[in-house]
Tab-separated table of C-alpha atoms in Angstrom:
chain	number	residue	atom	x	y	z
U	7	UNK	CA	-0.395	-1.170	-7.583
U	8	UNK	CA	-0.465	-2.504	-4.063
U	9	UNK	CA	1.509	-0.509	-0.625
U	10	UNK	CA	3.254	-3.369	1.919
U	11	UNK	CA	4.057	-1.502	4.966
U	12	UNK	CA	6.198	-2.724	7.282
U	13	UNK	CA	6.535	-1.760	11.500
U	14	UNK	CA	9.885	-1.379	13.326
U	15	UNK	CA	10.187	-4.827	14.337
U	16	UNK	CA	9.718	-6.501	11.704
U	17	UNK	CA	12.997	-4.059	10.169
U	18	UNK	CA	14.816	-4.143	13.558
U	19	UNK	CA	18.027	-5.563	12.247
U	20	UNK	CA	19.621	-7.424	10.032
U	21	UNK	CA	18.202	-11.111	9.669
U	22	UNK	CA	14.606	-9.200	9.369
U	23	UNK	CA	15.600	-7.103	7.252
U	24	UNK	CA	16.655	-10.007	5.024
U	25	UNK	CA	13.031	-11.731	5.872
U	26	UNK	CA	10.914	-8.314	4.612
U	27	UNK	CA	14.636	-7.850	1.751
U	28	UNK	CA	11.992	-12.605	0.481
U	29	UNK	CA	8.866	-11.172	1.397
U	30	UNK	CA	9.141	-8.187	-0.951
U	31	UNK	CA	11.050	-9.437	-3.950
U	32	UNK	CA	8.946	-11.246	-5.634
U	33	UNK	CA	6.122	-8.586	-5.312
U	34	UNK	CA	5.945	-6.659	-9.763
U	35	UNK	CA	4.014	-2.933	-8.798
U	36	UNK	CA	4.063	-2.349	-4.977
U	37	UNK	CA	5.734	1.067	-2.089
U	38	UNK	CA	7.237	-0.113	0.350
U	39	UNK	CA	6.275	1.898	3.483
U	40	UNK	CA	9.366	1.449	6.332
U	41	UNK	CA	9.041	2.247	9.652
U	42	UNK	CA	12.496	3.525	12.133
U	43	UNK	CA	13.984	0.804	13.141
U	44	UNK	CA	12.685	-1.080	16.581
U	45	UNK	CA	14.186	1.596	19.301
U	46	UNK	CA	15.497	4.079	17.029
U	47	UNK	CA	12.891	6.486	17.751
U	48	UNK	CA	12.821	6.330	21.207
U	49	UNK	CA	16.952	7.140	21.241
U	50	UNK	CA	16.205	9.995	19.228
U	51	UNK	CA	13.518	11.254	21.679
U	52	UNK	CA	16.154	11.109	24.174
U	53	UNK	CA	18.366	12.294	22.054
U	54	UNK	CA	16.442	15.560	21.905
U	55	UNK	CA	15.799	15.421	25.077
U	56	UNK	CA	19.737	15.993	25.959
U	57	UNK	CA	20.041	18.303	23.238
U	58	UNK	CA	16.908	20.622	25.033
U	59	UNK	CA	18.697	20.181	27.897
U	60	UNK	CA	21.631	20.718	26.604
U	61	UNK	CA	23.406	17.802	27.813
U	62	UNK	CA	26.530	17.590	25.411
U	63	UNK	CA	28.326	14.661	26.919
U	64	UNK	CA	24.677	12.778	27.508
U	65	UNK	CA	24.212	13.823	23.697
U	66	UNK	CA	27.586	12.276	22.341
U	67	UNK	CA	26.984	8.879	24.313
U	68	UNK	CA	23.032	8.437	22.542
U	69	UNK	CA	24.347	9.170	19.260
U	70	UNK	CA	27.060	7.115	19.473
U	71	UNK	CA	25.503	3.912	20.437
U	72	UNK	CA	22.950	5.234	17.915
U	73	UNK	CA	25.803	4.814	14.749
U	74	UNK	CA	27.147	1.897	16.443
U	75	UNK	CA	23.399	0.009	16.399
U	76	UNK	CA	22.904	1.276	12.156
U	77	UNK	CA	26.863	0.415	12.174
U	78	UNK	CA	25.826	-3.634	13.151
U	79	UNK	CA	22.880	-3.919	11.891
U	80	UNK	CA	25.566	-2.325	7.733
U	81	UNK	CA	28.320	-5.438	8.641
U	82	UNK	CA	24.692	-7.841	8.551
U	83	UNK	CA	23.384	-7.274	5.454
U	84	UNK	CA	25.940	-6.198	3.484
U	85	UNK	CA	28.673	-9.483	2.174
U	86	UNK	CA	32.051	-7.993	1.039
U	87	UNK	CA	33.820	-4.810	1.954
U	88	UNK	CA	33.659	-2.745	-1.315
U	89	UNK	CA	29.489	-3.239	-0.285
U	90	UNK	CA	29.927	-2.480	3.499
U	91	UNK	CA	31.945	0.567	3.016
U	92	UNK	CA	29.353	1.695	0.376
U	93	UNK	CA	26.407	1.381	2.824
U	94	UNK	CA	28.894	2.891	5.896
U	95	UNK	CA	28.778	6.171	4.007
U	96	UNK	CA	25.405	6.725	3.581
U	97	UNK	CA	25.624	6.607	7.812
U	98	UNK	CA	28.283	8.401	8.375
U	99	UNK	CA	26.514	11.030	5.824
U	100	UNK	CA	22.856	11.818	7.434
U	101	UNK	CA	25.299	11.362	10.871
U	102	UNK	CA	27.043	14.099	9.506
U	103	UNK	CA	23.751	16.132	9.433
U	104	UNK	CA	22.744	15.291	12.361
U	105	UNK	CA	25.696	16.803	14.111
U	106	UNK	CA	24.626	20.048	12.105
U	107	UNK	CA	21.612	19.863	14.048
U	108	UNK	CA	22.391	18.839	17.629
U	109	UNK	CA	25.693	22.162	16.685
U	110	UNK	CA	22.362	24.743	16.791
U	111	UNK	CA	20.348	25.845	19.615
U	112	UNK	CA	17.298	23.532	20.059
U	113	UNK	CA	13.569	23.338	18.914
U	114	UNK	CA	9.976	21.435	18.672
U	115	UNK	CA	10.791	21.762	14.890
U	116	UNK	CA	14.535	20.574	14.905
U	117	UNK	CA	13.273	18.102	16.692
U	118	UNK	CA	10.854	16.935	14.400
U	119	UNK	CA	13.511	17.103	11.885
U	120	UNK	CA	15.839	15.305	13.952
U	121	UNK	CA	13.074	12.399	14.426
U	122	UNK	CA	12.884	11.344	11.087
U	123	UNK	CA	15.960	10.669	10.608
U	124	UNK	CA	14.957	7.044	11.923
U	125	UNK	CA	13.369	7.188	9.121
U	126	UNK	CA	15.059	7.775	6.444
U	127	UNK	CA	18.606	6.291	7.459
U	128	UNK	CA	16.524	2.805	8.101
U	129	UNK	CA	15.438	3.161	4.619
U	130	UNK	CA	18.604	4.669	2.613
U	131	UNK	CA	20.125	0.950	4.640
U	132	UNK	CA	17.417	-1.419	3.129
U	133	UNK	CA	17.254	0.740	-0.478
U	134	UNK	CA	21.508	-0.095	-0.492
U	135	UNK	CA	20.971	-3.232	0.976
U	136	UNK	CA	18.596	-4.601	-1.737
U	137	UNK	CA	20.063	-3.076	-4.508
U	138	UNK	CA	22.966	-4.564	-3.824
U	139	UNK	CA	21.005	-8.254	-3.489
U	140	UNK	CA	19.751	-7.378	-7.170
U	141	UNK	CA	15.867	-6.804	-5.782
U	142	UNK	CA	15.500	-3.459	-6.913
U	143	UNK	CA	13.715	-0.879	-6.167
U	144	UNK	CA	13.492	3.739	-6.067
U	145	UNK	CA	13.370	5.404	-2.808
U	146	UNK	CA	11.232	8.002	-2.186
U	147	UNK	CA	10.898	10.198	0.289
U	148	UNK	CA	8.083	11.206	2.286
U	149	UNK	CA	9.105	14.818	2.313
U	150	UNK	CA	8.514	14.808	-0.532
U	151	UNK	CA	4.143	13.930	-0.977
U	152	UNK	CA	3.410	13.545	2.228
U	153	UNK	CA	2.115	17.071	2.900
U	154	UNK	CA	-0.514	18.179	5.938
U	155	UNK	CA	-2.709	20.978	5.474
U	156	UNK	CA	-3.613	24.245	6.587
U	157	UNK	CA	-5.660	21.775	9.154
U	158	UNK	CA	-2.794	19.806	10.276
U	159	UNK	CA	-4.569	17.641	8.437
U	160	UNK	CA	-2.576	15.262	4.955
U	161	UNK	CA	-5.017	15.225	2.239
U	162	UNK	CA	-4.672	11.585	0.102
U	163	UNK	CA	-6.032	13.859	-3.285
U	164	UNK	CA	-2.988	15.937	-2.917
U	165	UNK	CA	-0.483	13.457	-1.703
U	166	UNK	CA	-1.230	11.390	-6.155
U	167	UNK	CA	-0.821	15.269	-6.725
U	168	UNK	CA	2.240	15.441	-5.780
U	169	UNK	CA	3.507	11.616	-5.693
U	170	UNK	CA	2.130	12.130	-10.410
U	171	UNK	CA	5.069	15.045	-10.134
U	172	UNK	CA	7.961	13.220	-9.174
U	173	UNK	CA	10.045	12.456	-11.816
U	174	UNK	CA	11.037	9.139	-9.758
U	175	UNK	CA	7.734	7.444	-10.009
U	176	UNK	CA	6.652	7.098	-12.527
U	177	UNK	CA	2.956	4.686	-11.503
U	178	UNK	CA	4.424	1.195	-12.157
U	179	UNK	CA	7.529	0.019	-10.614
U	180	UNK	CA	9.008	-0.620	-7.112
U	181	UNK	CA	9.137	1.854	-4.573
U	182	UNK	CA	10.544	2.506	-0.945
U	183	UNK	CA	9.424	5.155	1.249
U	184	UNK	CA	9.295	6.048	4.924
U	185	UNK	CA	6.022	5.923	6.832
U	186	UNK	CA	5.270	9.354	9.550
U	187	UNK	CA	7.276	11.359	8.556
U	188	UNK	CA	5.664	14.161	5.926
U	189	UNK	CA	5.420	17.958	5.870
U	190	UNK	CA	3.090	20.612	7.214
U	191	UNK	CA	1.581	23.182	5.343
U	192	UNK	CA	4.525	25.538	5.597
U	193	UNK	CA	6.662	23.298	4.042
U	194	UNK	CA	8.716	22.099	7.664
U	195	UNK	CA	8.883	18.911	8.178
U	196	UNK	CA	6.541	17.280	10.941
U	197	UNK	CA	5.240	13.603	11.582
U	198	UNK	CA	1.679	12.227	11.592
U	199	UNK	CA	2.922	11.246	15.662
U	200	UNK	CA	4.340	8.164	17.140
U	201	UNK	CA	2.804	4.432	15.164
U	202	UNK	CA	1.905	7.255	12.396
U	203	UNK	CA	3.114	4.970	10.005
U	204	UNK	CA	0.059	2.678	9.274
U	205	UNK	CA	-1.728	5.665	8.428
U	206	UNK	CA	1.108	6.774	5.859
U	207	UNK	CA	0.323	3.426	4.325
U	208	UNK	CA	-3.277	3.776	4.137
U	209	UNK	CA	-2.767	6.953	3.104
U	210	UNK	CA	-0.178	6.831	0.270
U	211	UNK	CA	-2.378	3.286	-0.641
U	212	UNK	CA	-5.713	5.025	-0.976
U	213	UNK	CA	-3.273	8.106	-3.349
U	214	UNK	CA	-2.331	5.480	-5.686
U	215	UNK	CA	-6.100	3.644	-5.328
U	216	UNK	CA	-3.613	-0.053	-4.361
U	217	UNK	CA	-5.557	-2.690	-4.496
U	218	UNK	CA	-4.599	-4.301	-1.277
U	219	UNK	CA	-2.519	-1.939	1.380
U	220	UNK	CA	-0.512	-4.882	3.764
U	221	UNK	CA	0.447	-4.156	7.280
U	222	UNK	CA	3.414	-6.383	8.174
U	223	UNK	CA	4.250	-6.630	12.190
U	224	UNK	CA	5.528	-9.005	14.174
U	225	UNK	CA	1.710	-11.134	15.764
U	226	UNK	CA	-0.206	-13.042	13.385
U	227	UNK	CA	-3.376	-10.471	12.482
U	228	UNK	CA	-5.754	-8.603	15.290
U	229	UNK	CA	-5.906	-10.841	18.163
U	230	UNK	CA	-9.580	-10.682	19.637
U	231	UNK	CA	-8.237	-9.874	22.995
U	232	UNK	CA	-4.818	-8.720	23.775
U	233	UNK	CA	-2.414	-11.336	23.570
U	234	UNK	CA	-0.696	-9.089	26.448
U	235	UNK	CA	-2.678	-9.154	28.254
U	236	UNK	CA	-4.591	-12.694	27.813
U	237	UNK	CA	-4.225	-16.172	27.448
U	238	UNK	CA	-4.858	-18.493	24.157
U	239	UNK	CA	-6.252	-15.778	22.223
U	240	UNK	CA	-6.843	-16.099	18.821
U	241	UNK	CA	-6.803	-13.766	15.148
U	242	UNK	CA	-10.069	-13.095	13.592
U	243	UNK	CA	-9.790	-13.851	10.112
U	244	UNK	CA	-11.356	-10.608	8.788
U	245	UNK	CA	-13.177	-7.320	10.347
U	246	UNK	CA	-15.417	-4.655	8.571
U	247	UNK	CA	-13.443	-1.144	8.590
U	248	UNK	CA	-16.412	-0.188	10.941
U	249	UNK	CA	-15.385	-2.838	13.691
U	250	UNK	CA	-11.493	-2.796	12.612
U	251	UNK	CA	-11.886	1.327	13.191
U	252	UNK	CA	-13.910	0.804	17.350
U	253	UNK	CA	-11.037	-1.817	17.388
U	254	UNK	CA	-8.613	0.282	16.502
U	255	UNK	CA	-9.611	3.791	18.286
U	256	UNK	CA	-10.567	1.824	21.721
U	257	UNK	CA	-6.788	0.529	21.814
U	258	UNK	CA	-6.094	-2.521	19.639
U	259	UNK	CA	-2.324	-1.497	19.267
U	260	UNK	CA	-1.128	-3.876	15.883
U	261	UNK	CA	-3.421	-1.148	14.091
U	262	UNK	CA	-3.296	2.765	14.375
U	263	UNK	CA	-6.479	4.343	15.055
U	264	UNK	CA	-6.307	7.289	11.703
U	265	UNK	CA	-5.685	4.671	9.295
U	266	UNK	CA	-8.805	2.997	8.445
U	267	UNK	CA	-10.900	5.383	7.117
U	268	UNK	CA	-8.309	6.362	3.181
U	269	UNK	CA	-8.856	2.753	2.866
U	270	UNK	CA	-12.406	2.726	3.844
U	271	UNK	CA	-13.254	5.205	1.439
U	272	UNK	CA	-11.877	4.028	-1.645
U	273	UNK	CA	-12.929	0.483	-0.258
U	274	UNK	CA	-9.591	-0.798	-0.534
U	275	UNK	CA	-8.948	-3.799	1.988
U	276	UNK	CA	-6.832	-3.944	4.182
U	277	UNK	CA	-4.443	-7.209	5.588
U	278	UNK	CA	-3.038	-7.440	8.665
U	279	UNK	CA	-0.001	-9.650	7.948
U	280	UNK	CA	2.973	-11.358	10.099
U	281	UNK	CA	6.816	-11.416	9.330
U	282	UNK	CA	7.890	-13.850	11.290
U	283	UNK	CA	5.192	-16.083	9.472
U	284	UNK	CA	4.996	-14.333	6.034
U	285	UNK	CA	2.590	-17.777	5.477
U	286	UNK	CA	-0.381	-16.836	7.347
U	287	UNK	CA	-3.426	-15.850	6.575
U	288	UNK	CA	-2.930	-12.500	8.874
U	289	UNK	CA	-6.306	-10.027	8.975
U	290	UNK	CA	-8.258	-9.276	6.742
U	291	UNK	CA	-10.761	-5.206	6.934
U	292	UNK	CA	-12.578	-5.224	4.394
U	293	UNK	CA	-15.781	-3.247	2.918
U	294	UNK	CA	-19.457	-4.878	4.367
U	295	UNK	CA	-20.269	-6.499	7.081
U	296	UNK	CA	-18.166	-10.053	8.662
U	297	UNK	CA	-19.548	-12.973	10.065
U	298	UNK	CA	-21.992	-12.225	12.796
U	299	UNK	CA	-21.552	-12.113	16.268
U	300	UNK	CA	-18.680	-10.646	18.802
U	301	UNK	CA	-15.661	-9.976	17.291
U	302	UNK	CA	-12.846	-9.369	19.056
U	303	UNK	CA	-13.052	-7.139	22.938
U	304	UNK	CA	-10.277	-3.601	23.490
U	305	UNK	CA	-8.502	-1.802	26.540
U	306	UNK	CA	-7.530	1.833	26.502
U	307	UNK	CA	-5.833	2.941	29.630
U	308	UNK	CA	-5.642	6.070	31.159
U	309	UNK	CA	-8.954	7.132	31.143
U	310	UNK	CA	-11.064	10.206	32.195
U	311	UNK	CA	-14.039	10.046	33.258
U	312	UNK	CA	-16.428	13.233	33.936
U	313	UNK	CA	-19.547	13.439	35.561
U	314	UNK	CA	-21.892	16.841	35.590
U	315	UNK	CA	-25.357	17.399	37.236
U	316	UNK	CA	-27.184	19.982	37.462
U	317	UNK	CA	-31.376	19.813	37.945
U	318	UNK	CA	-31.267	23.174	34.538
U	319	UNK	CA	-30.225	20.210	31.591
U	320	UNK	CA	-34.172	18.536	32.716
U	321	UNK	CA	-36.397	19.809	29.520
U	322	UNK	CA	-33.628	21.643	28.400
U	323	UNK	CA	-32.625	21.580	25.148
U	324	UNK	CA	-28.768	23.576	24.352
U	325	UNK	CA	-27.217	22.052	27.410
U	326	UNK	CA	-25.283	18.974	25.895
U	327	UNK	CA	-24.385	22.382	23.065
U	328	UNK	CA	-23.005	23.966	26.292
U	329	UNK	CA	-20.622	20.819	27.236
U	330	UNK	CA	-19.765	20.217	23.876
U	331	UNK	CA	-18.102	24.082	23.583
U	332	UNK	CA	-15.592	23.554	26.349
U	333	UNK	CA	-14.725	20.483	25.171
U	334	UNK	CA	-13.809	22.537	21.700
U	335	UNK	CA	-12.412	25.317	23.037
U	336	UNK	CA	-9.799	22.945	24.777
U	337	UNK	CA	-9.354	20.956	21.111
U	338	UNK	CA	-9.979	17.718	23.951
U	339	UNK	CA	-12.567	14.734	22.524
U	340	UNK	CA	-14.948	13.045	23.742
U	341	UNK	CA	-14.570	9.171	23.607
U	342	UNK	CA	-17.484	8.386	25.357
U	343	UNK	CA	-21.269	9.575	26.769
U	344	UNK	CA	-23.898	8.505	28.748
U	345	UNK	CA	-26.271	11.245	29.871
U	346	UNK	CA	-29.991	10.958	31.995
U	347	UNK	CA	-32.969	13.909	32.463
U	348	UNK	CA	-30.367	15.509	35.127
U	349	UNK	CA	-26.387	13.795	34.820
U	350	UNK	CA	-24.024	13.465	31.952
U	351	UNK	CA	-21.634	11.431	32.211
U	352	UNK	CA	-18.208	11.541	29.645
U	353	UNK	CA	-14.580	10.249	29.197
U	354	UNK	CA	-11.320	11.967	27.494
U	355	UNK	CA	-7.900	11.030	27.384
U	356	UNK	CA	-6.021	14.320	27.291
U	357	UNK	CA	-5.764	15.093	30.863
U	358	UNK	CA	-3.620	17.784	29.677
U	359	UNK	CA	-6.088	20.045	30.467
U	360	UNK	CA	-8.381	18.720	33.161
U	361	UNK	CA	-8.439	20.870	35.783
U	362	UNK	CA	-9.520	23.167	33.381
U	363	UNK	CA	-12.935	22.202	31.914
U	364	UNK	CA	-13.376	21.409	35.334
U	365	UNK	CA	-13.257	24.762	36.149
U	366	UNK	CA	-15.822	25.548	33.104
U	367	UNK	CA	-18.178	23.269	33.439
U	368	UNK	CA	-18.394	23.731	36.812
U	369	UNK	CA	-20.749	26.842	35.491
U	370	UNK	CA	-23.296	24.597	34.696
U	371	UNK	CA	-23.609	22.801	37.652
U	372	UNK	CA	-21.523	19.466	40.298
U	373	UNK	CA	-18.862	18.326	38.493
U	374	UNK	CA	-16.866	15.107	39.350
U	375	UNK	CA	-13.450	14.159	38.032
U	376	UNK	CA	-12.179	10.387	38.047
U	377	UNK	CA	-9.073	9.774	36.817
U	378	UNK	CA	-7.291	6.213	36.718
U	379	UNK	CA	-9.901	4.229	33.997
U	380	UNK	CA	-9.876	2.037	31.254
U	381	UNK	CA	-12.513	1.415	28.041
U	382	UNK	CA	-13.283	-2.092	27.681
U	383	UNK	CA	-14.824	-2.254	23.118
U	384	UNK	CA	-16.279	-5.568	22.438
U	385	UNK	CA	-16.264	-4.958	18.485
U	386	UNK	CA	-19.311	-7.086	16.957
U	387	UNK	CA	-21.665	-6.409	13.405
U	388	UNK	CA	-25.307	-6.491	14.487
U	389	UNK	CA	-23.953	-6.609	17.743
U	390	UNK	CA	-27.212	-4.228	19.247
U	391	UNK	CA	-29.456	-6.261	17.517
U	392	UNK	CA	-28.716	-10.031	17.979
U	393	UNK	CA	-30.749	-11.087	21.523
U	394	UNK	CA	-28.525	-11.928	24.990
U	395	UNK	CA	-25.167	-10.157	24.048
U	396	UNK	CA	-25.518	-7.461	26.471
U	397	UNK	CA	-26.995	-9.715	29.395
U	398	UNK	CA	-23.891	-12.251	28.166
U	399	UNK	CA	-21.484	-9.103	28.661
U	400	UNK	CA	-23.269	-7.602	31.317
U	401	UNK	CA	-22.897	-10.688	33.516
U	402	UNK	CA	-19.825	-11.793	33.115
U	403	UNK	CA	-18.023	-8.341	34.997
U	404	UNK	CA	-20.803	-8.041	37.301
U	405	UNK	CA	-18.672	-8.593	40.241
U	406	UNK	CA	-16.288	-4.963	38.832
U	407	UNK	CA	-16.504	-1.468	38.864
U	408	UNK	CA	-18.115	-1.102	35.701
U	409	UNK	CA	-18.252	2.965	35.963
U	410	UNK	CA	-19.865	3.416	31.852
U	411	UNK	CA	-21.889	0.896	29.659
U	412	UNK	CA	-22.500	2.598	26.272
U	413	UNK	CA	-24.462	0.900	23.503
U	414	UNK	CA	-26.647	1.467	20.440
U	415	UNK	CA	-24.468	4.941	19.664
U	416	UNK	CA	-22.620	1.708	16.479
U	417	UNK	CA	-24.541	-0.689	15.736
U	418	UNK	CA	-20.924	-2.247	16.402
U	419	UNK	CA	-20.022	-2.140	20.129
U	420	UNK	CA	-20.939	-1.705	23.222
U	421	UNK	CA	-18.425	0.030	25.883
U	422	UNK	CA	-17.676	0.325	28.864
U	423	UNK	CA	-15.090	1.806	31.986
U	424	UNK	CA	-14.426	0.088	34.496
U	425	UNK	CA	-10.716	1.146	36.794
U	426	UNK	CA	-7.663	0.401	35.091
U	427	UNK	CA	-6.953	-1.882	37.985
U	428	UNK	CA	-9.749	-3.962	37.128
U	429	UNK	CA	-9.158	-4.106	33.436
U	430	UNK	CA	-6.586	-6.770	32.549
U	431	UNK	CA	-9.738	-9.085	35.033
U	432	UNK	CA	-12.276	-7.234	32.567
U	433	UNK	CA	-10.216	-9.572	29.394
U	434	UNK	CA	-10.296	-12.000	31.277
U	435	UNK	CA	-13.807	-12.585	32.007
U	436	UNK	CA	-14.610	-11.417	29.337
U	437	UNK	CA	-12.444	-13.559	26.214
U	438	UNK	CA	-14.312	-16.583	28.311
U	439	UNK	CA	-17.068	-15.190	28.670
U	440	UNK	CA	-18.196	-14.133	24.915
U	441	UNK	CA	-14.906	-16.514	23.581
U	442	UNK	CA	-15.007	-20.224	25.308
U	443	UNK	CA	-18.020	-22.286	26.345
U	444	UNK	CA	-15.937	-22.182	30.256
U	445	UNK	CA	-16.981	-19.753	33.450
U	446	UNK	CA	-14.066	-17.750	34.539
U	447	UNK	CA	-12.634	-18.459	37.244
U	448	UNK	CA	-13.945	-15.265	38.825
U	449	UNK	CA	-17.514	-15.615	37.517
U	450	UNK	CA	-17.468	-18.958	39.230
U	451	UNK	CA	-15.801	-17.317	42.580
U	452	UNK	CA	-18.811	-14.271	42.634
U	453	UNK	CA	-22.081	-17.601	42.167
U	454	UNK	CA	-20.506	-19.499	45.574
């Protein structure tokens, strides 16, 4: 069994859906996982906001725009009046459900029901087109098998059991389902957060012990830096699970941060492919080391740096535990941490409780918080053991305000923190220093 996941851009209009159909028509035993069409979830979020604000007029405008978008997709896909009418009735039925939802009062639970309609309508339209075109697939509702436990985490074994008990699923054949959506532990509609379609795909892949999980996007695999910021990036053809996990967590947009571990736990390779260039090799993520050396650089914005200074920390045990307990109480994860004899610096990307966290930390020492920072993560196998890489990285950035450096916690990354305003320059300097022999202009200016 093979799992193929297609994102919203890959399914963004009728022509894109036809491209995806050509990719999957020759597959035999597979599960195709689909996101909502590009822009649809954003519209549903906006619609939910107008519903919450009781802005009926604006809600009607957004709803009509969404309906027209789906209608135009059906018109572009279906040849013949009968085929169009049958697909049109699918949209009409789902929007009737949306109307019934909006007629009641807003709640967070109802909002999740509304947001799920993007994936459901997209897959219903695509499934209708596939079967109308003679490409037979069975439609599966992710609500029937994708569920979180009491700790709000999906469990692979539970997904596997629920899939096995579905009458429509036999363990072979071709299936179409939704990413992102799931049930909570009480059986109410929930989701895996924005971008969670990749996570759905790897969870399903692990549940069915897939031979490979293919994640199809609109870019040729994972690049060695952010192509939106850095020119002349190139795709990385192979990564280890560890390298991919580091890059995903620290900002590589092509991959959801949670999606690596389900595949890694069962050594199922992940192949990142390009819908626009289906013959391209993409990026293969697999068990074991990839080629030695630096593989890629990723960056994550919106970071806050917190520094705690205390003379009580000197030769004391249990001090870090007290710091970690404060973050645990506020359910705020720490990204990067460095320590000295009397100080601790750490970063977080969730600022909801920043002020309260700092107030609690004041009991331990002097506290300073600095927002508007970026984490820059350099990833490569045996990075910590290879002579010269750390010097090369720091030398490339010596003219910038490097606020923190973390090195050695993982054998395949070196992490730095710089102001967000210097992130683009940092990425471009590292691209020149690590992946070409040409010195960056900023380094030349510094040398002069």
